[in-house]
Every structure is written in structure tokens, then in C-alpha cells.
Amino acid sequence: MNLQKSVEDNGYRQSMGQLLMLYTQVDRLIMEVCAQRLTDAPDEDAELSLAKQVGDESRHVTIQRQWMRQFGAAPTPLITPEQEQMIREYFHALPWIDFLADLYVCVEALGSEAVERIVPLADPGTRESLRIPLADELDHVAFGISRLRKELARLPKAERQTFLERLPARIESLADAFHGFGVPVRSLFEAVGADYDRLCELLEDRQKELIAELTFGKQPPQPTHATAVVSA
């Protein structure tokens, strides 16, 4: 794809602008729900990890908003204030282990995977705006998966197995709830050049990998401070 031509294409600019707005809204919501959970963190390690993530997500919002202004993205939210409040309340009410599963498996790991699939199709400025956020997501996902493994290890074997067996349905339920918000995800992804059906297949594969990591059959990923997840 000719990236410069893509930037000049009005359809691409409108769709990528909306995706940038969506990414920024999601990062801000993650910042808020992590801040809400700080006082409920079960120990200092979890508290420090959540605090770090609040700072990371704040930085992501700043980076992305700065790029959106340069890009010329319309500042129209895709998620309404009422929907944002529903998301905050949902995550605030979750038990700790469910919070880990929903935020770090359903939102962080699978969400960042979807964003990474857009990066090669994006213009250079958008790729650069996502470089630091995607690098930080490696740490966030590593914390969430490692911590979820720790919590699962404390459960009786049968209860742990039931939790893992229900995880795919949990992911699907959250995806359905998001699609119920009316965000035209398929059309936006396809407008910037993505094969949406193939993307869904890749996300399903990633979901299976994540669940395998939680079954104690392999070591979870370790936090990393890599800064070159995507090429500038």
C-alpha cells in the first residue's frame, strides 16, 4: 500500500481518525479503571503495577491526542459518556480475579493485538504515535497474565478448570457488549485496509494462546521494557 497516498485519501483519514479516537478513549478508560482499583489491590506488588499502568495510560492519551490534532482527526467520541460510565461501573464491581481476566485478557491482550495488525497499514505518523503505547502494553499484559496465573493457582483444581473453560464465553460476552455500543469496527478496519475476517481469525488464535498460558502448561511472558514493537 502507498502510505502517503493513504494519508491523502479522505476515506482513510476519516476512518483512521475515528480509530485513533477510539484507541484514545479506551486508553483513558483503562487509566480510570486501574486508578479505581488501586485502593482494592490485594498487595503492594499489584498496587505498584496498577499505579505504573495509570501513568502509562496517561502518557498514551497525551501522545495520541497530540497526534490526533496534527492528523486532523475529528474530536467526536465513538463511545458515549453513558457507555463510558457503564464500563467504569462494570470493572469497578468485578472481583479481583475477574477484573484481571476481563481487563488483561479480553481488553489489553486482544485489543492490543488488533491494534498491532493495523500498524503496518497505517501512515508513518500514526505508526509512531502507537509505538510507545504498544511497547507499554507488553508490560501490562505480562503483569495481568502472570497475576491471573497466581490467582488461579490458589483455587481448587476443579474451580480453576471451570474458570478457564468459561473464559472464551466471557471474552465473547464482552465483545458482544462492545459491539452493542454501535461502534462500526468492521467498516473502520476495512476502510484502512485490514482484512477484518482474517483479523478475527488471528484474534481467536491469540485467545487460545492466552488460555494455554493460563493452564500452567507454559511459562507466562515476563514484563519487558522493549521500545521497538513497531517500526517508526
Coordinates of C-alpha atoms in Angstrom, one line a residue:
M1 CA 0.0 0.0 0.0
N2 CA 1.3 3.5 -0.8
L3 CA 1.2 5.0 2.7
Q4 CA 1.5 8.6 1.5
K5 CA -1.4 8.1 -0.8
S6 CA -3.4 6.7 2.1
V7 CA -2.9 9.8 4.2
E8 CA -4.2 12.0 1.4
D9 CA -7.2 9.7 0.8
N10 CA -10.2 11.3 2.6
G11 CA -11.8 7.9 3.4
Y12 CA -8.6 6.7 5.0
R13 CA -8.2 9.9 7.0
Q14 CA -11.7 9.8 8.3
S15 CA -11.6 6.1 9.3
M16 CA -8.1 6.2 10.8
G17 CA -9.1 9.4 12.7
Q18 CA -12.1 7.6 14.2
L19 CA -9.9 4.6 15.2
L20 CA -7.4 7.0 16.8
M21 CA -10.3 8.5 18.8
L22 CA -11.4 5.0 19.8
Y23 CA -7.9 4.0 20.9
T24 CA -7.6 7.1 23.0
Q25 CA -10.9 6.7 24.6
V26 CA -10.1 3.1 25.5
D27 CA -6.7 4.1 27.0
R28 CA -8.3 6.8 29.1
L29 CA -10.9 4.3 30.3
I30 CA -8.2 1.8 31.2
M31 CA -6.4 4.5 33.1
E32 CA -9.5 5.3 35.1
V33 CA -10.5 1.7 35.9
C34 CA -6.9 0.9 37.1
A35 CA -7.0 4.1 39.2
Q36 CA -10.3 2.9 40.7
R37 CA -8.8 -0.5 41.7
L38 CA -5.7 1.0 43.4
T39 CA -7.4 1.0 46.8
D40 CA -8.6 -2.6 46.3
A41 CA -5.3 -4.0 45.2
P42 CA -4.6 -7.2 47.3
D43 CA -1.0 -6.5 47.9
E44 CA 1.8 -3.9 47.2
D45 CA 3.0 -5.6 44.0
A46 CA -0.4 -5.3 42.5
E47 CA -0.8 -1.8 43.7
L48 CA 2.5 -0.7 42.2
S49 CA 1.7 -2.4 38.9
L50 CA -1.6 -0.7 38.7
A51 CA -0.1 2.7 39.6
K52 CA 2.5 2.3 36.9
Q53 CA -0.2 1.5 34.4
V54 CA -2.2 4.6 35.3
G55 CA 0.9 6.6 34.5
D56 CA 1.5 4.7 31.3
E57 CA -2.1 5.2 30.0
S58 CA -2.0 8.9 30.9
R59 CA 1.1 9.2 28.7
H60 CA -0.6 7.3 25.9
V61 CA -3.6 9.6 25.9
T62 CA -1.3 12.6 25.8
I63 CA 0.7 11.2 22.8
Q64 CA -2.3 10.1 20.9
R65 CA -4.2 13.4 21.4
Q66 CA -1.2 15.4 20.2
W67 CA -1.0 13.2 17.1
M68 CA -4.8 13.4 16.5
R69 CA -4.5 17.2 16.4
Q70 CA -1.7 17.0 13.8
F71 CA -3.6 14.3 11.9
G72 CA -6.7 16.4 11.8
A73 CA -9.0 13.7 13.4
A74 CA -12.4 14.9 14.3
P75 CA -12.7 15.1 18.1
T76 CA -16.0 13.2 18.2
P77 CA -16.1 10.3 20.7
L78 CA -17.2 6.9 19.5
I79 CA -18.1 5.7 22.9
T80 CA -20.8 7.9 24.6
P81 CA -20.4 9.3 28.1
E82 CA -23.2 7.0 29.3
Q83 CA -21.3 4.0 27.8
E84 CA -18.1 5.1 29.4
Q85 CA -19.8 5.2 32.8
M86 CA -21.2 1.7 32.2
I87 CA -17.6 0.5 31.5
R88 CA -16.3 2.1 34.7
E89 CA -19.0 0.7 36.8
Y90 CA -18.6 -2.7 35.3
F91 CA -14.9 -3.0 36.0
H92 CA -15.2 -1.4 39.4
A93 CA -17.7 -4.0 40.6
L94 CA -15.7 -7.1 39.4
P95 CA -14.0 -9.4 41.9
W96 CA -10.2 -9.2 41.6
I97 CA -9.7 -12.4 39.6
D98 CA -12.5 -11.4 37.1
F99 CA -11.0 -7.9 36.8
L100 CA -7.7 -9.5 35.8
A101 CA -9.3 -11.8 33.2
D102 CA -11.6 -9.1 31.7
L103 CA -9.1 -6.2 31.6
Y104 CA -5.8 -8.0 30.7
V105 CA -7.1 -10.9 28.6
C106 CA -10.2 -9.5 26.9
V107 CA -9.2 -5.8 26.6
E108 CA -5.5 -5.4 26.9
A109 CA -4.1 -8.6 25.2
L110 CA -6.7 -9.0 22.5
G111 CA -7.2 -5.3 22.0
S112 CA -3.5 -4.5 21.5
E113 CA -3.3 -7.5 19.1
A114 CA -5.9 -5.9 17.0
V115 CA -4.2 -2.5 17.0
E116 CA -0.9 -4.2 16.1
R117 CA -2.5 -5.6 13.0
I118 CA -3.4 -2.1 11.8
V119 CA 0.1 -0.7 12.3
P120 CA 1.6 -2.0 9.0
L121 CA -1.3 -0.4 7.2
A122 CA -1.0 3.0 8.9
D123 CA 0.7 6.1 7.8
P124 CA 4.1 6.9 9.4
G125 CA 2.8 9.4 11.9
T126 CA 0.1 7.1 13.1
R127 CA 2.6 4.3 13.4
E128 CA 4.9 6.5 15.5
S129 CA 2.0 7.6 17.7
L130 CA 1.3 3.9 18.6
R131 CA 4.9 2.9 19.1
I132 CA 5.2 3.7 22.8
P133 CA 1.7 2.7 23.7
L134 CA 2.1 -0.8 22.2
A135 CA 5.5 -1.2 23.8
D136 CA 4.0 -0.4 27.2
E137 CA 1.2 -2.9 26.6
L138 CA 3.7 -5.7 26.7
D139 CA 4.3 -4.9 30.4
H140 CA 0.6 -4.6 31.1
V141 CA -0.3 -7.9 29.5
A142 CA 2.7 -9.6 31.2
F143 CA 1.6 -8.4 34.6
G144 CA -2.0 -9.3 34.0
I145 CA -1.3 -12.8 32.8
S146 CA 1.3 -13.5 35.5
R147 CA -1.0 -12.2 38.2
L148 CA -4.0 -14.2 36.9
R149 CA -1.9 -17.3 36.9
K150 CA -1.1 -16.6 40.5
E151 CA -4.7 -16.1 41.5
L152 CA -5.8 -19.3 39.6
A153 CA -3.1 -21.3 41.4
R154 CA -4.8 -20.5 44.6
L155 CA -8.1 -22.0 43.5
P156 CA -9.1 -25.7 43.9
K157 CA -8.3 -27.6 40.7
A158 CA -11.9 -28.1 39.7
E159 CA -12.7 -24.4 40.3
R160 CA -9.7 -23.3 38.3
Q161 CA -10.7 -25.6 35.4
T162 CA -14.2 -24.2 35.4
F163 CA -12.9 -20.6 35.3
L164 CA -10.7 -21.4 32.3
E165 CA -13.5 -23.3 30.5
R166 CA -15.8 -20.3 30.9
L167 CA -13.1 -17.7 29.8
P168 CA -13.9 -18.0 26.0
A169 CA -17.6 -17.3 26.7
R170 CA -16.6 -14.4 28.9
I171 CA -14.5 -12.9 26.1
E172 CA -17.4 -13.3 23.7
S173 CA -19.8 -11.7 26.1
L174 CA -17.6 -8.6 26.4
A175 CA -17.1 -8.5 22.7
D176 CA -20.8 -8.6 22.1
A177 CA -21.3 -5.9 24.7
F178 CA -18.8 -3.7 22.9
H179 CA -20.4 -4.3 19.5
G180 CA -23.7 -3.4 21.1
F181 CA -22.3 0.1 21.6
G182 CA -22.7 0.6 17.9
V183 CA -19.1 1.4 17.0
P184 CA -18.7 0.4 13.3
V185 CA -15.5 -1.6 14.0
R186 CA -15.6 -3.7 10.8
S187 CA -16.1 -0.8 8.4
L188 CA -13.4 1.2 10.1
F189 CA -10.8 -1.5 10.0
E190 CA -11.7 -2.4 6.4
A191 CA -11.5 1.3 5.4
V192 CA -7.9 1.5 6.5
G193 CA -7.0 -1.7 4.6
A194 CA -7.5 -4.5 7.1
D195 CA -9.0 -7.9 6.3
Y196 CA -11.5 -8.0 9.1
D197 CA -12.4 -11.7 8.8
R198 CA -8.7 -12.6 8.9
L199 CA -8.2 -10.3 11.8
C200 CA -10.9 -12.2 13.7
E201 CA -9.2 -15.5 13.0
L202 CA -5.9 -14.1 14.3
L203 CA -7.6 -12.9 17.5
E204 CA -9.1 -16.3 18.0
D205 CA -5.7 -17.8 17.7
R206 CA -4.3 -15.3 20.2
Q207 CA -7.1 -16.1 22.6
K208 CA -6.2 -19.8 22.5
E209 CA -2.5 -18.9 23.2
L210 CA -3.5 -16.8 26.2
I211 CA -5.7 -19.5 27.7
A212 CA -2.9 -22.0 27.2
E213 CA -0.6 -19.7 29.2
L214 CA -3.1 -19.8 32.0
T215 CA -3.3 -23.6 32.1
F216 CA 0.2 -23.9 33.7
G217 CA 1.5 -25.7 30.6
K218 CA 3.9 -22.9 29.8
Q219 CA 5.6 -20.0 31.4
P220 CA 3.8 -16.7 31.2
P221 CA 5.5 -13.8 29.4
Q222 CA 7.8 -11.7 31.5
P223 CA 7.5 -7.9 31.7
T224 CA 9.7 -6.1 29.2
H225 CA 10.5 -2.5 28.5
A226 CA 11.0 -3.0 24.8
T227 CA 10.7 0.2 22.8
A228 CA 10.6 -1.2 19.3
V229 CA 7.4 -3.1 19.0
V230 CA 6.6 -1.4 15.7
S231 CA 8.9 0.3 13.2
A232 CA 8.7 4.0 13.0

